[in-house]
Amino acid sequence: MTGPGPAVRAVLRQRRPDPACWDAVVDAVCTEGPSYGAEQVLVQAGAAVARHADRIARDLRRQQGLFGTAVGHGVAARALALVGAGDLRALPALHRLAERGGLPYMRREARIMAALPPAELTAVMLTKLRRDGDGHHGKTTTLDLLALCGAAAAPATAGRLAAYATTRDPVARRPRARRAAWAHWKVTGDPTLALDVCGATVGAGTASHGLPFLADLGPLAAVHAEAVRRLMESPGAWTRTYAAYAYWRITGDPEPAVPVLLAEVDPDWDGDPALPVREAVRILGEIGAPAVSVAPLLRRILAQEERLGRPWDGVRILADQAYVRTLTEALEGIDGWGK
C-alpha cells in the first residue's frame, strides 16, 4: 500500500477494514504531513485507533505548538480523534477550540463529543454557549449536547435554556426554541415549557420538527395524541415516521404505528438523509416484539459488507456506524438477537 489514498478509500468503503488500513491513516496524519482526506477519516475512527492514542496526543501537542491560539483544522481533527477513542487528553484543546469558535459546528462533532463524561462535556458546551454570534448549526449542536448532559448541566444552564425557548434571548429563533425547550426539560425535569413550545408545532405546519420532542415526553403529551395520529397520514415521510413514533410513545399502542414504520425500511437505502430509514428502524427496535416481522430484513441489511455510500466522506463512517448500531439494537429489542 503506497500513500494514504488506498487506506482512506478502504476505511470509507468497508465496514470491517483490515486494521493495517487504520495504521496507515494514523501514519499519514502524524508522520507524512498534511492530508485532509486522512484527517477526515481519523476524526471518525473511534476505538479503531485507540491503540494509537499516545501518538495522536503527541501530534496534537505538536499541532498546538505550530498554531498557538489559532483554530486550526488539524488541532480539531486530532482532538476529536482522541475523544472518539475515549481519551480525555483532548479536553484542553477542546476548551480552547470552544473559546475561539472551533467546536462544535456540525452534527459530526456532536456525535463524537457525546462520548465525553457529562461533567466534562457540560464545561466545554457552556464555553461554546457563551459565545456571541454563533450560527444556527453551532447553537443546535450545543443544545443537543447540553440535553445529553442532563442534570449535570442544570445549575448553570436552566435559565439560559428557558430564554432560548421563549425567544427572550435576542439570537434565538423558533426551530432553536423547540430544541432549547426540550433541553430545558432534560436538564431540569420540568416538562411544562417543552409541552408548550413543542406541542404548538402539531397544528402549525411544522409538525415534523416538534414530533420527536413530543415522543420523548411520552404520556405527558397525551393531550396531543389525536392530532399526532392524524399526522401518520401526512404526505411527508419524516412527518409520518415521527408521528408514528410519537403516537406509540404517548399512548403505548403500537398497532397503528408499526405498519407506517415498516413501509419506510428500504434494504437498498444508501444513506440519503432525505429518507427516514434509520429512524424507522430505530423506532421499530424500541417498539420491540410487535415489530417482529421486520427482523429477517434487518439481519440481511446488517450482513452487508459495504458501508452506506451516500453521506459525504467527512461523515460517512460515523453515519454507517450509527446505522449498524441502530440495526443491531433494533434486532436486540425485537427478538433478543445477539444477546
Short mmCIF file of C-alpha atoms in Angstrom, two decimals:
data_model
loop_
_atom_site.label_atom_id
_atom_site.label_comp_id
_atom_site.label_asym_id
_atom_site.label_seq_id
_atom_site.Cartn_x
_atom_site.Cartn_y
_atom_site.Cartn_z
CA MET A 1 0.00 0.00 0.00
CA THR A 2 1.63 3.30 -1.11
CA GLY A 3 0.44 6.61 0.32
CA PRO A 4 -2.71 7.18 2.38
CA GLY A 5 -5.13 7.07 -0.55
CA PRO A 6 -5.84 3.31 -0.65
CA ALA A 7 -6.16 3.13 3.14
CA VAL A 8 -8.55 6.07 3.24
CA ARG A 9 -10.68 4.56 0.48
CA ALA A 10 -10.73 1.18 2.23
CA VAL A 11 -11.95 2.51 5.59
CA LEU A 12 -14.55 4.64 3.83
CA ARG A 13 -15.95 1.69 1.84
CA GLN A 14 -15.65 -1.31 4.14
CA ARG A 15 -17.45 -1.92 7.41
CA ARG A 16 -14.69 -4.26 8.58
CA PRO A 17 -11.42 -2.97 7.02
CA ASP A 18 -8.04 -4.54 7.72
CA PRO A 19 -6.61 -2.87 10.89
CA ALA A 20 -3.49 -2.10 8.84
CA CYS A 21 -5.57 0.44 6.93
CA TRP A 22 -6.19 2.39 10.12
CA ASP A 23 -2.47 2.17 10.93
CA ALA A 24 -1.74 3.75 7.55
CA VAL A 25 -4.26 6.54 8.22
CA VAL A 26 -2.58 7.40 11.53
CA ASP A 27 0.81 7.36 9.81
CA ALA A 28 -0.48 9.73 7.15
CA VAL A 29 -1.79 12.20 9.71
CA CYS A 30 1.05 12.06 12.23
CA THR A 31 4.08 11.50 10.01
CA GLU A 32 3.58 12.27 6.37
CA GLY A 33 2.43 15.87 6.61
CA PRO A 34 -0.98 17.44 5.94
CA SER A 35 -3.54 15.04 4.48
CA TYR A 36 -7.10 16.36 4.63
CA GLY A 37 -8.59 13.04 3.49
CA ALA A 38 -6.72 11.10 6.18
CA GLU A 39 -7.71 13.66 8.83
CA GLN A 40 -11.37 13.35 7.80
CA VAL A 41 -11.42 9.61 8.41
CA LEU A 42 -9.23 9.79 11.54
CA VAL A 43 -11.85 12.02 13.19
CA GLN A 44 -14.39 9.24 12.63
CA ALA A 45 -12.18 6.32 13.67
CA GLY A 46 -13.24 5.96 17.31
CA ALA A 47 -11.97 2.81 19.03
CA ALA A 48 -10.31 1.65 15.80
CA VAL A 49 -7.33 3.92 16.57
CA ALA A 50 -7.36 3.67 20.38
CA ARG A 51 -4.03 1.80 20.28
CA HIS A 52 -2.50 4.91 18.66
CA ALA A 53 -3.83 7.36 21.28
CA ASP A 54 -0.38 8.26 22.67
CA ARG A 55 0.89 9.05 19.19
CA ILE A 56 -2.17 11.15 18.34
CA ALA A 57 -1.87 13.03 21.65
CA ARG A 58 1.78 13.84 20.92
CA ASP A 59 0.85 15.07 17.47
CA LEU A 60 -1.97 17.18 18.93
CA ARG A 61 0.56 18.92 21.18
CA ARG A 62 2.81 19.46 18.16
CA GLN A 63 -0.07 21.00 16.19
CA GLN A 64 -0.91 23.31 19.09
CA GLY A 65 2.70 24.40 19.19
CA LEU A 66 2.57 25.20 15.47
CA PHE A 67 -0.73 27.11 15.52
CA GLY A 68 -0.65 28.65 19.01
CA THR A 69 -4.06 30.12 19.82
CA ALA A 70 -5.34 29.78 16.24
CA VAL A 71 -8.23 27.46 15.45
CA GLY A 72 -6.67 25.01 13.05
CA HIS A 73 -8.42 22.08 11.38
CA GLY A 74 -5.51 19.84 12.32
CA VAL A 75 -5.93 20.61 16.04
CA ALA A 76 -9.66 19.90 15.90
CA ALA A 77 -9.16 16.67 13.96
CA ARG A 78 -6.67 15.26 16.43
CA ALA A 79 -8.67 16.35 19.47
CA LEU A 80 -11.84 14.76 18.11
CA ALA A 81 -9.96 11.57 17.23
CA LEU A 82 -8.84 11.32 20.86
CA VAL A 83 -12.39 11.93 22.11
CA GLY A 84 -13.70 9.19 19.84
CA ALA A 85 -11.03 6.85 21.22
CA GLY A 86 -12.15 7.66 24.77
CA ASP A 87 -9.05 9.68 25.69
CA LEU A 88 -9.59 12.77 27.88
CA ARG A 89 -6.24 14.29 26.93
CA ALA A 90 -8.28 16.07 24.27
CA LEU A 91 -10.07 18.30 26.81
CA PRO A 92 -7.62 21.25 26.99
CA ALA A 93 -7.68 21.54 23.19
CA LEU A 94 -11.48 21.30 23.12
CA HIS A 95 -11.79 24.16 25.61
CA ARG A 96 -9.51 26.36 23.53
CA LEU A 97 -11.42 25.50 20.36
CA ALA A 98 -14.75 26.28 22.05
CA GLU A 99 -13.43 29.64 23.25
CA ARG A 100 -12.41 30.56 19.71
CA GLY A 101 -15.41 29.29 17.77
CA GLY A 102 -13.91 25.99 16.66
CA LEU A 103 -16.36 23.47 18.21
CA PRO A 104 -18.89 22.17 17.61
CA TYR A 105 -20.33 23.41 14.34
CA MET A 106 -21.79 20.30 12.75
CA ARG A 107 -23.63 17.19 13.91
CA ARG A 108 -20.47 15.20 13.16
CA GLU A 109 -18.63 16.86 16.03
CA ALA A 110 -21.67 16.46 18.28
CA ARG A 111 -21.82 12.71 17.65
CA ILE A 112 -18.19 12.33 18.64
CA MET A 113 -18.24 14.64 21.64
CA ALA A 114 -21.30 12.91 23.08
CA ALA A 115 -18.87 10.22 24.27
CA LEU A 116 -17.38 12.61 26.85
CA PRO A 117 -18.44 12.26 30.52
CA PRO A 118 -21.35 14.66 31.29
CA ALA A 119 -19.39 16.97 33.60
CA GLU A 120 -16.57 17.48 31.09
CA LEU A 121 -19.00 17.84 28.18
CA THR A 122 -21.05 20.44 30.10
CA ALA A 123 -17.96 22.56 30.76
CA VAL A 124 -16.97 22.60 27.08
CA MET A 125 -20.52 23.33 25.90
CA LEU A 126 -21.01 26.16 28.37
CA THR A 127 -17.93 27.82 26.96
CA LYS A 128 -19.41 27.46 23.48
CA LEU A 129 -22.86 28.69 24.53
CA ARG A 130 -21.41 31.91 25.97
CA ARG A 131 -20.05 32.94 22.60
CA ASP A 132 -21.99 35.59 20.71
CA GLY A 133 -22.71 35.48 17.00
CA ASP A 134 -22.70 31.71 16.53
CA GLY A 135 -24.72 30.40 13.60
CA HIS A 136 -27.75 28.12 13.68
CA HIS A 137 -25.82 24.86 13.37
CA GLY A 138 -23.43 25.71 16.19
CA LYS A 139 -26.23 26.55 18.60
CA THR A 140 -28.24 23.49 17.54
CA THR A 141 -25.44 21.07 18.27
CA THR A 142 -24.65 22.85 21.53
CA LEU A 143 -28.25 22.48 22.71
CA ASP A 144 -28.33 18.82 21.69
CA LEU A 145 -25.19 18.12 23.69
CA LEU A 146 -26.38 20.03 26.75
CA ALA A 147 -29.53 17.91 26.72
CA LEU A 148 -27.34 14.80 26.84
CA CYS A 149 -25.60 16.22 29.91
CA GLY A 150 -28.91 16.09 31.80
CA ALA A 151 -28.85 17.17 35.45
CA ALA A 152 -25.10 17.86 35.27
CA ALA A 153 -25.91 20.98 33.24
CA ALA A 154 -28.92 22.19 35.24
CA PRO A 155 -27.36 24.67 37.70
CA ALA A 156 -25.54 26.65 35.04
CA THR A 157 -27.91 26.44 32.05
CA ALA A 158 -31.56 26.22 33.09
CA GLY A 159 -32.20 29.97 32.88
CA ARG A 160 -30.32 30.35 29.60
CA LEU A 161 -32.21 27.45 28.02
CA ALA A 162 -35.54 28.94 29.11
CA ALA A 163 -34.54 32.22 27.50
CA TYR A 164 -33.80 30.45 24.22
CA ALA A 165 -37.06 28.50 24.41
CA THR A 166 -39.18 31.59 24.93
CA THR A 167 -37.11 33.68 22.47
CA ARG A 168 -36.18 36.18 25.17
CA ASP A 169 -32.62 35.63 24.03
CA PRO A 170 -32.11 38.06 21.10
CA VAL A 171 -30.34 35.48 18.92
CA ALA A 172 -32.92 32.72 19.46
CA ARG A 173 -35.17 31.56 16.62
CA ARG A 174 -38.18 29.26 16.64
CA PRO A 175 -36.52 25.99 15.47
CA ARG A 176 -33.89 26.52 18.13
CA ALA A 177 -36.63 27.36 20.66
CA ARG A 178 -38.08 23.84 20.36
CA ARG A 179 -34.69 22.30 20.91
CA ALA A 180 -33.98 24.61 23.83
CA ALA A 181 -37.35 23.82 25.45
CA TRP A 182 -36.64 20.10 25.16
CA ALA A 183 -33.13 20.57 26.57
CA HIS A 184 -34.64 22.61 29.44
CA TRP A 185 -36.87 19.64 30.33
CA LYS A 186 -33.92 17.26 30.15
CA VAL A 187 -31.74 19.29 32.50
CA THR A 188 -34.45 20.44 34.96
CA GLY A 189 -37.02 17.62 34.88
CA ASP A 190 -39.87 20.16 34.40
CA PRO A 191 -41.86 19.38 31.19
CA THR A 192 -44.05 22.50 31.19
CA LEU A 193 -42.00 24.58 28.78
CA ALA A 194 -41.36 21.66 26.41
CA LEU A 195 -45.05 20.75 26.25
CA ASP A 196 -45.97 24.32 25.42
CA VAL A 197 -43.30 25.05 22.81
CA CYS A 198 -43.12 21.61 21.13
CA GLY A 199 -46.86 20.91 21.32
CA ALA A 200 -47.59 24.11 19.42
CA THR A 201 -45.95 22.65 16.31
CA VAL A 202 -48.53 19.87 15.86
CA GLY A 203 -51.08 22.19 14.32
CA ALA A 204 -48.72 24.83 12.99
CA GLY A 205 -47.40 23.23 9.80
CA THR A 206 -44.04 22.37 11.35
CA ALA A 207 -45.05 19.06 12.92
CA SER A 208 -42.01 17.02 11.91
CA HIS A 209 -39.79 19.39 13.91
CA GLY A 210 -41.79 19.07 17.13
CA LEU A 211 -42.91 15.43 16.99
CA PRO A 212 -39.61 13.86 18.17
CA PHE A 213 -39.75 16.00 21.28
CA LEU A 214 -43.39 15.08 21.94
CA ALA A 215 -42.39 11.44 21.54
CA ASP A 216 -39.73 11.91 24.18
CA LEU A 217 -42.33 13.44 26.52
CA GLY A 218 -44.48 10.33 26.08
CA PRO A 219 -47.73 10.18 28.14
CA LEU A 220 -47.08 13.72 29.37
CA ALA A 221 -48.14 14.82 25.86
CA ALA A 222 -51.45 12.89 25.92
CA VAL A 223 -53.45 15.99 25.04
CA HIS A 224 -51.87 15.91 21.57
CA ALA A 225 -52.48 12.19 20.85
CA GLU A 226 -55.33 12.53 18.34
CA ALA A 227 -53.66 15.31 16.39
CA VAL A 228 -50.48 13.22 16.26
CA ARG A 229 -52.38 10.17 14.98
CA ARG A 230 -53.80 12.16 12.07
CA LEU A 231 -50.27 13.13 11.08
CA MET A 232 -49.44 9.45 10.39
CA GLU A 233 -51.23 10.02 7.07
CA SER A 234 -49.09 13.03 6.16
CA PRO A 235 -47.55 13.10 2.64
CA GLY A 236 -44.14 13.69 4.20
CA ALA A 237 -42.14 10.57 5.11
CA TRP A 238 -40.38 12.21 8.06
CA THR A 239 -43.65 13.53 9.46
CA ARG A 240 -45.31 10.10 9.11
CA THR A 241 -42.37 8.40 10.81
CA TYR A 242 -42.16 10.79 13.73
CA ALA A 243 -45.95 10.85 14.11
CA ALA A 244 -45.97 7.05 14.39
CA TYR A 245 -43.23 7.25 16.98
CA ALA A 246 -44.91 9.99 18.99
CA TYR A 247 -48.29 8.24 18.93
CA TRP A 248 -46.79 5.00 20.22
CA ARG A 249 -44.78 6.78 22.92
CA ILE A 250 -47.77 8.84 24.02
CA THR A 251 -50.39 6.06 24.02
CA GLY A 252 -48.39 2.83 24.30
CA ASP A 253 -50.39 1.39 21.36
CA PRO A 254 -48.09 0.01 18.62
CA GLU A 255 -50.79 -1.28 16.26
CA PRO A 256 -51.34 1.90 14.18
CA ALA A 257 -47.64 2.81 14.24
CA VAL A 258 -45.90 -0.39 13.11
CA PRO A 259 -47.25 -0.53 9.50
CA VAL A 260 -46.29 3.12 8.96
CA LEU A 261 -42.75 2.42 10.11
CA LEU A 262 -42.36 -0.87 8.22
CA ALA A 263 -43.16 0.94 4.98
CA GLU A 264 -40.09 3.17 5.45
CA VAL A 265 -37.49 0.38 5.85
CA ASP A 266 -35.70 0.11 2.48
CA PRO A 267 -32.96 -2.58 2.16
CA ASP A 268 -31.37 -0.59 -0.68
CA TRP A 269 -31.11 2.67 1.27
CA ASP A 270 -27.73 4.27 0.56
CA GLY A 271 -27.77 6.81 3.40
CA ASP A 272 -29.82 9.50 1.66
CA PRO A 273 -30.63 11.92 4.52
CA ALA A 274 -33.91 12.87 2.86
CA LEU A 275 -35.34 9.46 3.83
CA PRO A 276 -36.11 8.41 7.44
CA VAL A 277 -34.93 4.81 7.07
CA ARG A 278 -32.60 4.73 10.05
CA GLU A 279 -35.15 6.45 12.28
CA ALA A 280 -37.83 3.96 11.27
CA VAL A 281 -35.50 1.06 12.14
CA ARG A 282 -34.61 2.64 15.49
CA ILE A 283 -38.24 3.15 16.43
CA LEU A 284 -39.22 -0.39 15.43
CA GLY A 285 -36.47 -1.62 17.73
CA GLU A 286 -37.88 0.43 20.58
CA ILE A 287 -41.36 -0.98 19.95
CA GLY A 288 -39.89 -4.47 20.15
CA ALA A 289 -41.83 -7.72 19.73
CA PRO A 290 -44.85 -6.22 17.89
CA ALA A 291 -42.42 -5.41 15.02
CA VAL A 292 -41.02 -8.96 14.73
CA SER A 293 -41.94 -9.29 11.04
CA VAL A 294 -39.13 -6.88 10.09
CA ALA A 295 -36.35 -8.89 11.82
CA PRO A 296 -35.26 -11.03 8.79
CA LEU A 297 -34.90 -7.92 6.65
CA LEU A 298 -32.83 -6.14 9.29
CA ARG A 299 -30.47 -9.15 9.50
CA ARG A 300 -29.88 -9.05 5.74
CA ILE A 301 -29.09 -5.35 5.84
CA LEU A 302 -26.72 -5.80 8.77
CA ALA A 303 -24.78 -8.55 6.96
CA GLN A 304 -23.81 -6.23 4.09
CA GLU A 305 -20.04 -5.60 3.78
CA GLU A 306 -20.19 -2.17 2.15
CA ARG A 307 -20.77 0.99 4.13
CA LEU A 308 -23.54 3.39 3.21
CA GLY A 309 -22.49 5.21 0.07
CA ARG A 310 -24.49 8.43 0.16
CA PRO A 311 -23.09 10.58 3.01
CA TRP A 312 -20.07 12.74 2.17
CA ASP A 313 -16.66 11.43 3.22
CA GLY A 314 -16.38 13.59 6.34
CA VAL A 315 -19.34 11.85 7.95
CA ARG A 316 -19.69 8.55 6.06
CA ILE A 317 -18.03 6.28 8.63
CA LEU A 318 -19.95 7.85 11.51
CA ALA A 319 -23.23 7.55 9.60
CA ASP A 320 -22.60 3.91 8.73
CA GLN A 321 -21.51 3.05 12.27
CA ALA A 322 -24.66 4.69 13.58
CA TYR A 323 -26.78 2.65 11.16
CA VAL A 324 -25.04 -0.58 12.19
CA ARG A 325 -25.67 0.24 15.85
CA THR A 326 -29.28 1.04 15.10
CA LEU A 327 -29.79 -2.25 13.23
CA THR A 328 -28.10 -4.26 15.99
CA GLU A 329 -30.03 -2.57 18.78
CA ALA A 330 -33.29 -2.90 16.86
CA LEU A 331 -32.81 -6.66 16.49
CA GLU A 332 -31.96 -6.94 20.18
CA GLY A 333 -35.13 -5.05 21.04
CA ILE A 334 -37.34 -7.05 18.70
CA ASP A 335 -36.24 -10.62 19.38
CA GLY A 336 -33.18 -10.53 21.62
CA TRP A 337 -30.82 -11.21 18.69
CA GLY A 338 -27.16 -11.01 19.62
CA LYS A 339 -27.74 -11.30 23.37
#
